[in-house]
Coordinates of C-alpha atoms and ligand atoms in Angstrom, one line a residue:
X1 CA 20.8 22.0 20.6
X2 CA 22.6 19.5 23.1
X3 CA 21.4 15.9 23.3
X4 CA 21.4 14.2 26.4
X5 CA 20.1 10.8 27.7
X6 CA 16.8 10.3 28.6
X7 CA 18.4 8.8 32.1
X8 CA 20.9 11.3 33.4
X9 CA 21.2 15.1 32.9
X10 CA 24.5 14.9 33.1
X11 CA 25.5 12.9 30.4
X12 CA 25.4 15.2 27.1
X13 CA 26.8 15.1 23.7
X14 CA 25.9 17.6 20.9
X15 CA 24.1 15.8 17.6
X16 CA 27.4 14.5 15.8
X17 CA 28.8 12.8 19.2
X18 CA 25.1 11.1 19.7
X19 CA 24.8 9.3 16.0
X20 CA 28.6 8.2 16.0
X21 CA 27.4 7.0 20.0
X22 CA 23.7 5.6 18.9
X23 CA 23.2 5.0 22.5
X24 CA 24.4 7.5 25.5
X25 CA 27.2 5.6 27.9
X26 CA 24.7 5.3 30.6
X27 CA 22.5 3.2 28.5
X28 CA 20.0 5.5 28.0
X29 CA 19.1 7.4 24.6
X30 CA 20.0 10.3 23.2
X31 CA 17.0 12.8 23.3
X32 CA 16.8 16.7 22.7
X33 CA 16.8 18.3 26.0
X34 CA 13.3 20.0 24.8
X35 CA 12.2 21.6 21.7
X36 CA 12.0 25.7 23.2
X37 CA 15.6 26.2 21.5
X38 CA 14.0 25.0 18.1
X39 CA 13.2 27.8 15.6
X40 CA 11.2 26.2 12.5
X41 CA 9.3 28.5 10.5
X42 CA 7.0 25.7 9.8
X43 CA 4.5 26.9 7.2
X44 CA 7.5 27.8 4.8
X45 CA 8.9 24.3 5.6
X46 CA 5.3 23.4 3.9
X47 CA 6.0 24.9 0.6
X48 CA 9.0 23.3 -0.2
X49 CA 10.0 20.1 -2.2
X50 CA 10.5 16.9 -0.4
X51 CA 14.6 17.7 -0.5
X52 CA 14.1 21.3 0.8
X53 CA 11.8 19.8 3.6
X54 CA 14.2 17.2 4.5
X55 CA 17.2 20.3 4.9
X56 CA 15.0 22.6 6.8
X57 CA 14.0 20.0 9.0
X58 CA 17.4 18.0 9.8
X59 CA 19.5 20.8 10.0
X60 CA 17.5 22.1 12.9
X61 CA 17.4 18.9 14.5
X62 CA 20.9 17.7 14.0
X63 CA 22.0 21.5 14.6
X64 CA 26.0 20.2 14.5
X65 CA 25.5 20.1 10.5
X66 CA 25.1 23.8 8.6
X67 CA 22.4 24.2 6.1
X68 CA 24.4 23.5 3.0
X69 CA 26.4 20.6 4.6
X70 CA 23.0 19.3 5.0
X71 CA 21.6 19.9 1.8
X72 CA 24.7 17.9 0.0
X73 CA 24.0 15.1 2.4
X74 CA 20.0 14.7 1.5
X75 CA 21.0 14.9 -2.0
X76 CA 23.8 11.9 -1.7
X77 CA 21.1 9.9 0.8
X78 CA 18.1 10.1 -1.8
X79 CA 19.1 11.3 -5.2
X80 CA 16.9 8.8 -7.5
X81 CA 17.4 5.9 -5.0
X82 CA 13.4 6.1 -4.6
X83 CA 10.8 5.8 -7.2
X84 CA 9.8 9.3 -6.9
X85 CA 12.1 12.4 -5.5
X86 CA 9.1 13.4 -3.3
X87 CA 9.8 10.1 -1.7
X88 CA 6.8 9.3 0.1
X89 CA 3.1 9.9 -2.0
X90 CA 0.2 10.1 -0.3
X91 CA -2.5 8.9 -1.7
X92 CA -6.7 8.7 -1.0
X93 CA -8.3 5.7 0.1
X94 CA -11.9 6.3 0.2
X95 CA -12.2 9.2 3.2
X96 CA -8.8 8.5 4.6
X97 CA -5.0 8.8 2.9
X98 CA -2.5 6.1 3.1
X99 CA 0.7 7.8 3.1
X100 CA 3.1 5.7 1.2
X101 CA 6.4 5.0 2.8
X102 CA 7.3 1.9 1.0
X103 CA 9.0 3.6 -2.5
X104 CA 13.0 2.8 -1.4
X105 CA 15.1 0.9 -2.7
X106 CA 14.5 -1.9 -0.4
X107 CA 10.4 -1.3 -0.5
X108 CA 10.2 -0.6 3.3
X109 CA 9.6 2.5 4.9
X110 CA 13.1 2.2 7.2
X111 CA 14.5 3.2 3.5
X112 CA 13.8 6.9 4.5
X113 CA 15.9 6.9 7.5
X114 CA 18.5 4.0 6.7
X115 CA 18.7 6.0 3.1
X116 CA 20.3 9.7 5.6
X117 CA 21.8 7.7 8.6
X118 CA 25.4 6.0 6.9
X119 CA 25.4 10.0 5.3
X120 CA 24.9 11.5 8.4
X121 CA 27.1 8.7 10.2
X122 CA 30.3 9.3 8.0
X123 CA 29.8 13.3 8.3
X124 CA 30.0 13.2 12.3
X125 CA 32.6 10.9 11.8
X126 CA 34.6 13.5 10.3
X127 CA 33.3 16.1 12.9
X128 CA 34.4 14.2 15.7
X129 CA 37.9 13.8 13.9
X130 CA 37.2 9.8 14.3
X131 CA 40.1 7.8 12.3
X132 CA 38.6 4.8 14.0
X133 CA 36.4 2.3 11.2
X134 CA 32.8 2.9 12.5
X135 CA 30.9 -1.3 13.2
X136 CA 27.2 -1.1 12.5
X137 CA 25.7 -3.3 14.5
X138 CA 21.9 -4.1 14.1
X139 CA 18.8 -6.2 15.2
X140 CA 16.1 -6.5 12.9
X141 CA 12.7 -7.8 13.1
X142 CA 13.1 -7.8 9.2
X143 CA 13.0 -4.6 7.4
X144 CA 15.4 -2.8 9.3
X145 CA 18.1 -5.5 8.3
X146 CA 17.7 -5.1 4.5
X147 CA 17.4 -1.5 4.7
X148 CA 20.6 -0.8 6.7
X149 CA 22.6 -3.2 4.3
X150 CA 21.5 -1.3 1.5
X151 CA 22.5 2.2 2.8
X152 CA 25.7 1.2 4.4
X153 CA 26.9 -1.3 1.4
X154 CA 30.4 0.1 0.3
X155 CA 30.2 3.2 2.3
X156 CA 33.8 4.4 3.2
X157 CA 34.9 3.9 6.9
X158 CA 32.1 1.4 7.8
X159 CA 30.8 -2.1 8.0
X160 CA 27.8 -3.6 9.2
X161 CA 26.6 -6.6 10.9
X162 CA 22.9 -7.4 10.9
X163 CA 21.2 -9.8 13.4
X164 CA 18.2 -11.4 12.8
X165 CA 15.7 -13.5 14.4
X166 CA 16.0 -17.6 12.9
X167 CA 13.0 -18.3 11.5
X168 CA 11.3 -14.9 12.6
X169 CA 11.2 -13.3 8.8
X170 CA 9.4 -13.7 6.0
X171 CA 11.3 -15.7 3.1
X172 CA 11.5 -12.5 1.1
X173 CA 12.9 -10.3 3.9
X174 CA 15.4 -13.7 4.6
X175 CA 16.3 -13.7 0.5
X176 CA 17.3 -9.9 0.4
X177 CA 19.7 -10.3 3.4
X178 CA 21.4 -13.3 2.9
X179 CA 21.6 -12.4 -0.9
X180 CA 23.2 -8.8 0.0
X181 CA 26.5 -7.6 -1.7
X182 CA 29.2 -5.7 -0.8
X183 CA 32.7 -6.0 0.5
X184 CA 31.8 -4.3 4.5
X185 CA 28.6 -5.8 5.2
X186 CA 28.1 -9.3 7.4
X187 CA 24.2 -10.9 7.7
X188 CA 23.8 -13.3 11.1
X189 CA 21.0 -15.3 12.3
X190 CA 20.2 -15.7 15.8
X191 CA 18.3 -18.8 17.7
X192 CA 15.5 -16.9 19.4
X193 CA 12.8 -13.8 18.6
X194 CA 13.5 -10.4 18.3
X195 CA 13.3 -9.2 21.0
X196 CA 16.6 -11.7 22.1
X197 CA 18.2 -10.2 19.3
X198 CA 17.8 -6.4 20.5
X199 CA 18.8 -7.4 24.0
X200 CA 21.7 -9.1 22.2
X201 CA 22.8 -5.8 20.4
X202 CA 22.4 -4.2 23.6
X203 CA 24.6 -6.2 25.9
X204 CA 27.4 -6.1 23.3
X205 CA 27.3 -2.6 23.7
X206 CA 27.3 -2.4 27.4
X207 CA 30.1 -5.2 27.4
X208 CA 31.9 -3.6 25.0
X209 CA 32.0 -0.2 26.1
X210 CA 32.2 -1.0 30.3
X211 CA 35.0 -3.6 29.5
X212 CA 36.6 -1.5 26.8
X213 CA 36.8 -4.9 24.6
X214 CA 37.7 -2.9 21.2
X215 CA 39.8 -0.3 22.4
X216 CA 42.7 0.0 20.6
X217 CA 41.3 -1.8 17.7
X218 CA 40.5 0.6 15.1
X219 CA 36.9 0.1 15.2
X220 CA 33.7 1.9 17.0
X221 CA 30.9 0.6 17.7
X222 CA 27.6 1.9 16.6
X223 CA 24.0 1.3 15.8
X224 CA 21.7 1.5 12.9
X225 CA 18.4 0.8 14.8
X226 CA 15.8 3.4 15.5
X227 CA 17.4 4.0 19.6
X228 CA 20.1 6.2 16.8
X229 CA 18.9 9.7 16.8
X230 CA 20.3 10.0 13.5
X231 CA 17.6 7.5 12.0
X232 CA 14.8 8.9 13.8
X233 CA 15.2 12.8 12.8
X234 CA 14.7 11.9 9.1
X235 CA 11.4 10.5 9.6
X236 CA 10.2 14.0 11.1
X237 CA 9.9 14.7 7.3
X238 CA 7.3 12.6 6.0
X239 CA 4.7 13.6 8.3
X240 CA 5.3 17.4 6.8
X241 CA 5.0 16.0 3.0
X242 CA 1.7 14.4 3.8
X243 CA 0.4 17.6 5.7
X244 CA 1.5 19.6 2.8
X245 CA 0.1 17.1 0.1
X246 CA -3.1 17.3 1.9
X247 CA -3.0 21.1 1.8
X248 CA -2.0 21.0 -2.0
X249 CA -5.1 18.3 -2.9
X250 CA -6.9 20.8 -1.0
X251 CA -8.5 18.6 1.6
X252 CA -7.3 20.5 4.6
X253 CA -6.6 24.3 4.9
X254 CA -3.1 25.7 6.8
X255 CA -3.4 25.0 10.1
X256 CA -5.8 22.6 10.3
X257 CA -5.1 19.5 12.5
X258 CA -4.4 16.2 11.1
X259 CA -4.3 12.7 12.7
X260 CA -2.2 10.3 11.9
X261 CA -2.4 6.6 12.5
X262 CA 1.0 4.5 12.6
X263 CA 1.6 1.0 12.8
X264 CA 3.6 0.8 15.4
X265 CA 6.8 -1.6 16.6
X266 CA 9.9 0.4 18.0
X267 CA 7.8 3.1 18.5
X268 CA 10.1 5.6 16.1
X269 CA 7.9 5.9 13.8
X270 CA 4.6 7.2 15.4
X271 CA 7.5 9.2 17.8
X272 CA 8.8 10.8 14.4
X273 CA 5.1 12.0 14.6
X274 CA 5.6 13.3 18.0
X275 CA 8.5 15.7 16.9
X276 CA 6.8 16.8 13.9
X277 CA 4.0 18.3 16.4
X278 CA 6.8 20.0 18.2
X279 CA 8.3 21.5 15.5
X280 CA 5.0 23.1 15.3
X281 CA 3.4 21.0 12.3
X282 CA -0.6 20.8 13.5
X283 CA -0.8 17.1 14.5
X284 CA -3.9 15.9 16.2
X285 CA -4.2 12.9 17.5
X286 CA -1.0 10.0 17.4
X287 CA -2.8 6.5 17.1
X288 CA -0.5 3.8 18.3
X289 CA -1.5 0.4 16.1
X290 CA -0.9 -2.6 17.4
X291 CA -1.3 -6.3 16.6
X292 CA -1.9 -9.2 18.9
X293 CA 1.3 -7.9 20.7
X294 CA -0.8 -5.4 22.2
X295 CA 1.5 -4.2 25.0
X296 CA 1.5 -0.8 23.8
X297 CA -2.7 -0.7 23.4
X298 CA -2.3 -1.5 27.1
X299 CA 0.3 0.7 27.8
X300 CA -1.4 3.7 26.6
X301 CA -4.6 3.1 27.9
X302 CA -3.7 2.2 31.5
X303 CA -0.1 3.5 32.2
X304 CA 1.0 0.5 32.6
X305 CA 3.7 -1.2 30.7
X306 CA 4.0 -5.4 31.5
X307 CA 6.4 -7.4 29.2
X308 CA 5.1 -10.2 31.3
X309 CA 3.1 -11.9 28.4
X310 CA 3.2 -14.2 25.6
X311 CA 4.7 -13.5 22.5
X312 CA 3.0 -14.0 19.5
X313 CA 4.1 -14.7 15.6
X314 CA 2.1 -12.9 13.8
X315 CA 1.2 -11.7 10.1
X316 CA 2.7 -8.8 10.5
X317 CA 5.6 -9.7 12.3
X318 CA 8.0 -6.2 12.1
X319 CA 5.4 -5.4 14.8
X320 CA 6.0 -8.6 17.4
X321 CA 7.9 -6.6 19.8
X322 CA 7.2 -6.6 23.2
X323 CA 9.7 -4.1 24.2
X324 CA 9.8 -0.6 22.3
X325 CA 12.7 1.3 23.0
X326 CA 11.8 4.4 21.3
X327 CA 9.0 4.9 24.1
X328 CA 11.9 5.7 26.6
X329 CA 12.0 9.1 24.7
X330 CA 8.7 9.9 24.4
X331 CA 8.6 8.9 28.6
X332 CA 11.6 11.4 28.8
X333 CA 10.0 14.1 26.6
X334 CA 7.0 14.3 28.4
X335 CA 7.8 14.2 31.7
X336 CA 11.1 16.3 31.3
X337 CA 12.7 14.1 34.1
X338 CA 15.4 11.8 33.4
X339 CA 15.3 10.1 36.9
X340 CA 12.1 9.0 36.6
X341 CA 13.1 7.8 33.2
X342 CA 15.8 5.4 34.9
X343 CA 13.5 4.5 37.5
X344 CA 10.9 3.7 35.4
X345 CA 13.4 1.3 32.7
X346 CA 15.3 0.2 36.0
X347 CA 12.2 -1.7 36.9
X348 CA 11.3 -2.5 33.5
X349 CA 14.1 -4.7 33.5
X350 CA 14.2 -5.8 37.0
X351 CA 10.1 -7.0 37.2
X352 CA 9.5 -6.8 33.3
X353 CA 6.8 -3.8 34.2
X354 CA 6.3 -0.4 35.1
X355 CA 3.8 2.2 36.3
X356 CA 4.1 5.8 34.8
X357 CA 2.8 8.7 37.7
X358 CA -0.5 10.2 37.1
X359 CA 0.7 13.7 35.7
X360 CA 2.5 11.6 33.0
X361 CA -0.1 9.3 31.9
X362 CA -2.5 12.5 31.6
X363 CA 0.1 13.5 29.2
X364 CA 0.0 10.5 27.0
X365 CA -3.4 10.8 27.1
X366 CA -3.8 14.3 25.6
X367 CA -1.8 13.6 22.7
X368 CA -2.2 9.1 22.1
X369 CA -5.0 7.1 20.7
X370 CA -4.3 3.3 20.8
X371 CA -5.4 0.1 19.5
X372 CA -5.0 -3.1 18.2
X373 CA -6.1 -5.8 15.7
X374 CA -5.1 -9.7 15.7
X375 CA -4.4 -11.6 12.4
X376 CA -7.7 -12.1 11.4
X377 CA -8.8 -8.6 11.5
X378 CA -5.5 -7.6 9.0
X379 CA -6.7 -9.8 6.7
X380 CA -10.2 -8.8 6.8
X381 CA -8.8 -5.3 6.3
X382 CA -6.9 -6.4 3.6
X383 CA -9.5 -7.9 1.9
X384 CA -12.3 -5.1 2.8
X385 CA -9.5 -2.3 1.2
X386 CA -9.0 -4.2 -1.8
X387 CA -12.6 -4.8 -2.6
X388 CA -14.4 -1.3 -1.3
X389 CA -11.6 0.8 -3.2
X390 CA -9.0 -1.0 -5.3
X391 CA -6.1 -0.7 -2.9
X392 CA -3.8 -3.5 -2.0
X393 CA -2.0 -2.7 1.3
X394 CA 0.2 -5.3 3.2
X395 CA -0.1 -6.2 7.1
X396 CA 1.3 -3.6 8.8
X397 CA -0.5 -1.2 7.1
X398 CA -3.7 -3.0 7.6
X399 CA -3.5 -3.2 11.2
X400 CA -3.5 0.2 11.1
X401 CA -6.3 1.3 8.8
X402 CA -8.3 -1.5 10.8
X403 CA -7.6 0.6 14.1
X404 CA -8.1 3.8 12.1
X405 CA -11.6 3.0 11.4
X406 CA -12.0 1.7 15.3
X407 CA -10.6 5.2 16.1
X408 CA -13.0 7.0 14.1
X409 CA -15.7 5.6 15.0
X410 CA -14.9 6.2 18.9
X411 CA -13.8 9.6 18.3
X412 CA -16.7 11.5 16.1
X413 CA -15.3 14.8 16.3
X414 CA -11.9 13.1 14.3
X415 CA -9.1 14.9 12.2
X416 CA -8.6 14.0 9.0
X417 CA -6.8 10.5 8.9
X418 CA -3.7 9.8 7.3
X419 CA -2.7 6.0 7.6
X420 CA 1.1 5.5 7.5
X421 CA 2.0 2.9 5.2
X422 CA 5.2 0.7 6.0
X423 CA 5.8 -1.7 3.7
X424 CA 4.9 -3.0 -0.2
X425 CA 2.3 -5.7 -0.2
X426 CA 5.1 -8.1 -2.2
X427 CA 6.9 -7.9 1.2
X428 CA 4.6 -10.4 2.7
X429 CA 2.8 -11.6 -0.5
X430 CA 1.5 -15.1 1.2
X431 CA -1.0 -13.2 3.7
X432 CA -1.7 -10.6 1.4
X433 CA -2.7 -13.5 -1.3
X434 CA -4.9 -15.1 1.0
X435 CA -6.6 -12.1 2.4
X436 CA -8.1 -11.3 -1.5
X437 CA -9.2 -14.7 -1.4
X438 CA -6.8 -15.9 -3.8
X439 CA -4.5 -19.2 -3.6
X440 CA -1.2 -20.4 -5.0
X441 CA 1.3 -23.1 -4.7
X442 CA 5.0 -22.7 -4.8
X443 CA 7.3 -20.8 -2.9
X444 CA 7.0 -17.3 -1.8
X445 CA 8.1 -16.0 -4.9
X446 CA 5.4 -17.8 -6.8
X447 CA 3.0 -16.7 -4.3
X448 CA 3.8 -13.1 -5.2
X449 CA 3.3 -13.7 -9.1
X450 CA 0.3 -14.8 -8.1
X451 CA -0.3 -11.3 -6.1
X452 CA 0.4 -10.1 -9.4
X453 CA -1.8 -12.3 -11.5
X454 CA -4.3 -11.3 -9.3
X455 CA -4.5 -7.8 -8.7
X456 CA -1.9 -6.4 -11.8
X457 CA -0.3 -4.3 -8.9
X458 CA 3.3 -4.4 -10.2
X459 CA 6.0 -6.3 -8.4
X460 CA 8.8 -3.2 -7.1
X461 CA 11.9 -4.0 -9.2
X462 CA 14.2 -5.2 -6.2
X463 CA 11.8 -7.7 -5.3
X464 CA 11.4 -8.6 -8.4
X465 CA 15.1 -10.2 -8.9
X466 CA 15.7 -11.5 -5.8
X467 CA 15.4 -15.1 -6.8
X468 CA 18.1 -14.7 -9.4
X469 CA 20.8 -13.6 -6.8
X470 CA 22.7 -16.3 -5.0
X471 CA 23.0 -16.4 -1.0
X472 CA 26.3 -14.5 0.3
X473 CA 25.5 -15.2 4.0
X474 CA 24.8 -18.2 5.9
X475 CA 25.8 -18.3 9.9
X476 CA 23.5 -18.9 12.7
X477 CA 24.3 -19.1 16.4
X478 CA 22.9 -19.1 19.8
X479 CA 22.0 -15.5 21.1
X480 CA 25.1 -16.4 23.7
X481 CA 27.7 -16.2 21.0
X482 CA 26.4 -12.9 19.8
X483 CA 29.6 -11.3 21.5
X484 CA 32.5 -13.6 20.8
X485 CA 31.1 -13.4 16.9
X486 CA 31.1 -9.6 16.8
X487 CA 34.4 -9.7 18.3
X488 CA 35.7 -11.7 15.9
X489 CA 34.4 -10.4 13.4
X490 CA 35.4 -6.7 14.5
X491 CA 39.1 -8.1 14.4
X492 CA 39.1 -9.6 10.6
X493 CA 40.8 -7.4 8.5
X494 CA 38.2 -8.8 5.2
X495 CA 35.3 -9.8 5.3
Ligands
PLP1 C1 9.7 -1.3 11.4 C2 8.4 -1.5 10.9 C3 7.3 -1.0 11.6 C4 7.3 -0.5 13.0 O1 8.0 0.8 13.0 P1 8.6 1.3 14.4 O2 9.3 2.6 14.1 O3 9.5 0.2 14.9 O4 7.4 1.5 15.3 C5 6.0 -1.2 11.0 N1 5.9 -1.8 9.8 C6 6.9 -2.2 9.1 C7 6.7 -2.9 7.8 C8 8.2 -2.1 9.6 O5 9.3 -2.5 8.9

């Protein structure tokens, strides 16, 4: 299968040459031309362990890796790095299940795909005959950051620099960056939101690639975040283990459709979702789940995307993002026309808005659900899951089993729901405290003991030590800098 970028049909590269690239040249992103080409005997795929799944599934979507190649890689990605080797449990919560992404070694969901990418990364590398060093670079709205650190930490012929947003993360996301080890890895903060820091990444990308500011250097640039093709495919797999689980506890038959509801940021995720259905699995309905930065909820329900808007902090803050670049593909999948796709981001970043044509909103429409919940409803949803059935889920997830019971209750004739789950309640233990009507003093770490004390859910063991381990990394600059720092960082022979 060739990649090419959701803005020009003319600028292809085959799997390998767009996860070394993460973005294509023309600033668009890789996507699969369409899925016709894919043969995926997706029933078998259903029988399989979690590893055999994961093969399967990533070999035909990253087609410039054999079957065995891919099987070795799986194996070095997740090999007892998660709490369990089926890596994501679903589990029932009252009618619905909550489908359990958060058992990594970092206890965040972007462990699945920041767990293959540095495998998959240093295997095209090879492929491509690249003697070049391959630069990671990467904004994170928190997760993301810890995540990549963890899966690129020590890995031959890379480093890593992750941005972040000053001020925009929660102390324990902040505690298991700045505390991360590891001789190729660099942790940065940035004056300004997230969304400043994508941009950020982005323009050092365009600059460096237009002005060729590396070349000659020894080093490549790439990127970790979810616009990398190579860190989207893996999260195809999860929505097959639930479907499977579901058909192993019996609660649906073969066949049978399932929706799914995501909470939703970048858009990869619930776009994972979207492949999965192509590949054949029987998805129903996507539900997007937003927070109070609802753009998407608006986007989906009028066809009409307008970054024009406040920005809001908000409990569940890996979803503040008012720009979600992952939707570029889904644009480009749909309407099977990349020059509407430039149009369409061309005015997105002229005006900060964008219209999609009737025939494509239709489309969006056929297969999308969307809504959206503000801080006080996560709590309440906290609290209400907690109480009614013994389950402690953090924000993210809670926005999304609060607009999973909005959904069902517009949409009668439903699927059975499965709610993704993104991150461990000790992730944002401060919110989560308050929403069971508990209180503590201290620092965040004391408020998560208390999270303990309260429910007996146990602390995840990486959280669990943070406290003990000193801080490695300490800069913070203007977003203006983000270039000349990269650059000079890109040029140090140790970090
Ligand atoms: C990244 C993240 C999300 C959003 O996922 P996208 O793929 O960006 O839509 C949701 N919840 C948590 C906890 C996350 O870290």
């Amino acid at each position: 299968m060739v990649y090419q970028s959701t803005r020009s049909d003319s600028v292809r590269a085959d799997a390998a040459q767009a996860i070394l690239d993460g973005l294509a040249p023309d600033g668009g992103l890789y996507s699969m031309h369409d899925f016709s080409e894919i043969r995926l005997d997706w029933k078998s795929v259903l029988t399989l362990d979690t590893f055999g799944m994961a093969t399967e599934i990533l070999s035909v979507l990253l087609p410039s890796f054999s079957h065995d190649e891919m099987a070795a890689l799986v194996q070095r990605a997740y090999a007892g790095k998660f709490e369990t080797d089926a890596l994501t449990p679903t589990v029932p919560v009252g009618e619905d299940a909550i489908l359990e992404l958060f058992r990594g070694p970092t206890s965040a969901f972007k462990d699945v795909a920041l767990s293959m990418l540095p495998q998959l990364m240093t295997a095209a590398r090879e492929k491509c005959g690249v003697s070049d060093e391959i630069l990671i670079l990467t904004a994170t709205s928190g997760d993301t950051g810890k995540a990549a650190l963890e899966g690129f930490c020590d890995v031959p012929g890379t480093r890593i620099i992750v941005f972040y947003p000053h001020g925009g993360v929660s102390a324990v996301q902040q505690a298991q960056m700045t505390t991360q080890a590891g001789r190729n890895v660099c942790v940065c903060a940035v004056r300004g939101n997230f969304d400043d820091a994508q941009t950020g990444v982005k323009n050092i990308f365009s600059a460096v690639t237009e002005n060729g500011l590396l070349d000659g250097k020894g080093v490549r640039l790439s990127s970790a975040n979810s616009i990398n093709i190579g860190r989207l495919a893996p999260q195809v797999v999860y929505y097959f283990r639930a479907y499977a689980d579901l058909v192993n506890a019996k609660r649906i038959a073969v066949g049978d459709p399932v929706d799914f509801v995501v909470p939703t940021g970048n858009f990869g995720d619930i776009l994972a979702g979207y492949f999965a259905k192509r590949l054949g699995l029987p998805v129903g309905k996507l539900v997007c789940a937003s927070n109070a930065n609802n753009i998407l909820t608006d986007f989906l329900r009028t066809g009409r995307y307008d970054r024009n808007r406040p920005f809001f902090k908000t409990v569940s803050p890996s979803m503040d993002i008012l720009v979600s670049s992952n939707l570029e593909r889904l644009l480009f999948l749909l309407s099977e026309d990349a020059e509407l796709v430039a149009s369409l981001m061309g005015q997105l970043k002229a005006a900060g808005a964008y219209e999609v044509p009737a025939a494509l909103k239709a489309k969006l429409d056929a297969e999308f659900w969307a809504g959206c919940t503000d801080d006080a409803g996560t709590k309440e949803a906290i609290g209400k899951v907690y109480r009614d059935y013994g389950y402690l889920c953090d924000t993210h997830t809670a926005v999304a089993w609060a607009v999973a019971q909005d959904y069902k209750a517009q949409n009668p004739d439903h699927a059975p729901v499965v709610i993704l789950s993104t991150a461990s309640p000790y992730k944002f233990p401060a919110a989560v405290l308050s929403a069971i009507g508990a209180r503590a003093d201290g620092d965040e770490f004391a408020v998560m003991e208390a999270v303990h004390d309260a429910t007996g859910v146990p602390i995840p063991k990486n959280l669990a030590s943070l406290r003990e381990r000193p801080v490695r990394h300490r800069d913070v600059i203007d977003r203006d800098e983000m270039l000349s720092y990269v650059l000079g960082k890109a040029t140090e022979k140790e970090w």
